[in-house]
C-alpha positions as a printed Julia matrix, in Angstrom:
269×3 Matrix{Float64}:
  78.13  -13.99  -18.72
  75.04  -13.32  -20.09
  74.72  -16.92  -21.37
  75.68  -18.09  -17.82
  72.98  -16.05  -16.12
  70.48  -17.26  -18.72
  71.23  -21.0   -18.23
  71.13  -20.36  -14.32
  67.42  -19.01  -14.62
  66.5   -21.96  -17.14
  67.68  -24.6   -14.59
  65.95  -22.57  -11.62
  62.59  -22.98  -13.63
  63.07  -26.49  -14.64
  63.81  -27.23  -10.93
  60.71  -25.4    -9.8
  58.49  -27.26  -12.29
  59.86  -30.69  -11.15
  59.78  -29.86   -7.29
  55.89  -28.44   -7.34
  54.36  -31.82   -8.44
  56.65  -33.73   -6.21
  55.66  -31.68   -3.29
  51.8   -31.98   -3.93
  52.44  -35.76   -4.46
  54.11  -35.66   -0.93
  51.17  -33.78    0.74
  48.73  -36.16   -1.0
  50.64  -39.28    0.46
  50.95  -37.87    3.85
  47.18  -36.95    3.81
  46.08  -40.42    2.69
  48.35  -41.99    5.38
  46.63  -39.66    8.04
  43.32  -40.68    6.91
  44.03  -44.45    6.89
  45.79  -43.98   10.47
  42.47  -42.47   11.64
  40.45  -45.02   10.2
  42.48  -47.78   11.54
  42.38  -46.28   14.98
  38.9   -46.1    14.92
  38.48  -50.09   14.43
  37.21  -51.82   17.56
  37.08  -55.25   16.3
  38.42  -57.16   13.17
  36.63  -60.09   11.59
  37.18  -62.44    9.06
  34.39  -63.15    6.26
  35.24  -65.14    3.28
  38.91  -64.64    3.88
  38.27  -60.81    3.86
  39.42  -58.74    6.99
  36.32  -56.61    7.8
  36.72  -53.92   10.44
  34.16  -52.96   12.91
  34.11  -49.5    14.29
  32.59  -48.63   17.61
  29.64  -47.01   15.75
  29.31  -50.37   14.02
  29.04  -52.24   17.29
  26.43  -49.92   18.32
  24.49  -50.53   15.04
  24.68  -54.32   15.54
  23.55  -54.14   18.92
  20.47  -51.95   17.88
  19.56  -54.29   15.09
  19.81  -57.32   17.3
  22.73  -58.77   15.43
  25.77  -60.26   16.42
  29.24  -58.42   15.51
  29.92  -61.31   13.2
  26.59  -60.92   11.49
  27.12  -57.01   11.23
  30.66  -57.83    9.61
  28.78  -60.19    7.11
  26.34  -57.29    6.41
  29.27  -54.92    5.74
  30.93  -57.83    3.49
  27.68  -58.13    1.57
  27.37  -54.55    0.98
  30.99  -53.83   -0.02
  31.82  -57.15   -2.2
  28.69  -58.47   -3.58
  26.01  -57.16   -6.26
  23.46  -56.68   -3.3
  25.33  -53.35   -2.34
  24.7   -52.15   -5.89
  21.26  -53.48   -6.17
  19.65  -52.11   -3.04
  22.4   -49.54   -1.41
  19.98  -48.52    1.27
  18.66  -51.87    2.35
  18.85  -52.37    6.06
  21.05  -55.1     7.68
  18.52  -57.71    8.63
  16.97  -57.65    5.12
  20.34  -57.78    3.49
  21.32  -60.86    5.37
  18.0   -62.42    4.87
  18.1   -62.02    1.15
  21.69  -63.33    1.11
  20.99  -66.34    3.4
  21.92  -69.79    1.91
  19.76  -72.01    4.11
  16.09  -72.13    4.92
  17.11  -72.04    8.69
  19.0   -68.72    8.24
  15.99  -67.17    6.01
  13.71  -68.0     8.64
  15.85  -66.6    11.51
  16.13  -63.11    9.75
  12.44  -63.28    8.49
  11.33  -63.57   12.17
  13.82  -60.82   13.32
  12.54  -58.47   10.37
   8.88  -59.15   11.48
   9.56  -58.25   15.02
  11.43  -55.14   14.05
   8.69  -54.23   11.49
   5.79  -54.69   13.98
   7.6   -52.73   16.72
   8.21  -49.84   14.14
   4.4   -49.96   13.18
   3.26  -50.07   16.95
   5.3   -46.93   17.34
   4.25  -45.03   14.29
   0.67  -45.96   15.08
   0.8   -44.5    18.6
   2.4   -41.6    17.47
  -0.44  -41.05   14.56
  -3.14  -41.49   17.15
  -1.75  -38.77   19.49
  -1.22  -36.66   16.26
  -4.91  -37.02   15.72
  -5.75  -36.24   19.18
  -3.83  -32.89   19.11
  -5.23  -31.99   15.69
  -8.83  -32.41   17.14
  -8.12  -30.55   20.11
  -6.94  -27.54   18.03
  -9.47  -27.81   15.24
 -12.33  -29.86   16.77
 -14.98  -28.62   14.05
 -12.78  -29.7    10.8
 -14.76  -32.05    8.18
 -11.81  -34.25    8.69
 -13.38  -35.76   11.71
 -16.82  -36.18   10.05
 -18.47  -39.25    8.58
 -19.75  -39.43    5.03
 -23.19  -38.11    5.71
 -21.88  -35.3     8.01
 -19.33  -34.35    5.23
 -22.19  -34.27    2.73
 -24.49  -32.31    5.05
 -21.59  -29.94    5.61
 -20.9   -29.7     1.82
 -24.79  -28.63    1.08
 -25.34  -26.59    3.79
 -26.47  -23.11    2.58
 -27.74  -24.64   -0.62
 -31.17  -25.41   -1.66
 -31.77  -28.88   -2.9
 -35.34  -28.57   -3.28
 -36.75  -25.71   -5.4
 -40.08  -23.47   -4.77
 -42.22  -26.42   -6.57
 -40.95  -29.18   -4.38
 -38.82  -30.49   -7.29
 -35.15  -31.3    -6.54
 -32.62  -29.34   -8.08
 -29.8   -31.25  -10.01
 -27.01  -32.04   -7.71
 -23.41  -32.07   -9.3
 -20.95  -34.25   -7.35
 -17.47  -34.71   -8.88
 -14.98  -37.0    -6.99
 -11.32  -36.51   -7.7
  -9.26  -39.51   -6.87
  -6.11  -41.58   -7.71
  -7.16  -45.07   -8.46
  -3.76  -46.6    -8.34
  -3.43  -45.51   -4.88
  -6.99  -45.91   -3.74
  -7.46  -49.53   -4.76
  -4.56  -50.49   -2.34
  -6.32  -48.53    0.34
  -9.13  -50.47    2.0
 -10.59  -46.89    3.67
 -10.31  -45.24    0.29
 -12.44  -47.8    -1.22
 -14.91  -47.58    1.4
 -15.21  -44.09    1.12
 -15.66  -44.29   -2.58
 -18.48  -46.75   -2.2
 -20.29  -44.37    0.09
 -20.15  -41.56   -2.54
 -21.78  -43.97   -4.98
 -24.36  -45.28   -2.14
 -25.21  -41.62   -1.59
 -26.16  -40.88   -5.19
 -29.86  -39.77   -5.47
 -31.85  -39.92   -8.98
 -31.29  -36.18   -9.3
 -27.52  -36.52   -8.8
 -24.98  -36.33  -11.53
 -21.85  -38.36  -10.39
 -18.54  -38.05  -12.03
 -15.21  -39.7   -11.04
 -12.11  -37.87  -12.14
  -8.89  -40.11  -12.13
  -5.29  -38.85  -11.87
  -2.38  -41.08  -12.52
  -4.63  -44.02  -13.5
  -3.49  -47.25  -15.21
  -5.62  -49.88  -16.98
  -5.43  -52.29  -14.15
  -6.11  -49.85  -11.32
  -9.21  -48.21  -13.4
 -10.66  -51.9   -13.76
 -10.33  -52.52  -10.26
 -11.6   -49.4    -9.16
 -14.54  -49.89  -11.09
 -15.15  -53.41  -10.1
 -15.06  -52.45   -6.5
 -17.7   -49.98   -7.0
 -19.95  -52.13   -9.26
 -19.67  -55.31   -7.23
 -21.14  -53.54   -3.98
 -23.62  -51.01   -5.55
 -24.5   -52.31   -9.14
 -27.75  -50.53   -9.27
 -26.0   -47.0    -8.65
 -24.01  -47.01  -11.69
 -26.39  -45.78  -14.13
 -25.45  -42.33  -15.16
 -22.22  -42.24  -13.46
 -19.28  -41.11  -15.68
 -15.44  -41.71  -15.5
 -12.78  -39.12  -16.72
  -9.12  -39.66  -17.03
  -7.15  -36.57  -16.19
  -3.77  -38.31  -16.94
  -0.99  -37.24  -14.48
  -1.59  -33.61  -14.47
  -1.34  -31.81  -10.99
  -4.84  -31.89   -9.24
  -6.21  -28.74   -7.63
  -6.18  -30.39   -4.03
  -4.74  -33.3    -2.08
  -6.46  -36.49   -3.31
  -9.06  -37.73   -2.84
 -11.63  -34.73   -2.62
 -15.21  -33.95   -3.82
 -17.19  -30.92   -4.93
 -20.87  -30.8    -4.54
 -22.69  -28.29   -6.68
 -26.6   -27.3    -6.15
 -28.34  -24.15   -6.93
 -25.49  -22.35   -8.14
 -23.3   -22.95   -5.24
 -20.22  -25.34   -4.75
 -18.54  -26.95   -1.65
 -15.38  -28.71   -1.88
 -14.72  -31.65    0.65
 -11.68  -33.39    1.59
 -12.08  -37.29    1.46
  -8.89  -38.15    3.48
């Protein structure tokens, strides 16, 4: 009797062990089928690209319209991102650029280049308009900020409350330190103009030093060439310090002006 009961419990345990995974597998299969059904029901159009069926959802059709692409072109973009190395190389690339990079003919490349140019210029127009409005709002809220001053006004602001001339009429030594990332500055025409002004404003009693952050040999060489080509007679006594990649004290570029024991800091952005 005991042997029969023991056999019954063992059989029950074995049945449970087998049936649980089977049940879990069944649930997983049902879930997968439901997910597939939802995906299929959301498909608005099916198109064939290189003998591969590409389904476009309603959202895809809206995106195609907003990128000025046909449904066929957007399906081709989805094919490119799913089935070619482009999807691995640049997974965040936009549809127009992806199509242009994958074009087979010059006519196709030209078409997408023109479309990309149109979209880029429109984006820049909108971003510039917003930036101008942002500056307008900032000026209204902080009209006396050094941010709106030209170079001479900034320097005057930095030197206010300092005595440049001592009692004998001799100029005190003026220490000017410029902190800049040359790798960024050499590709920013306004930054190079501002750096040229710092050098142009140097007086005989000024000790001028440029502090570099994140500099490379190429950017350092280009930065120095930009200064020397426009103001060759001002480089005497100017020094350059490479601070490596350590975090600067403030947002670059900025300068400090010290005179008569007082120091002022000015943003050059």
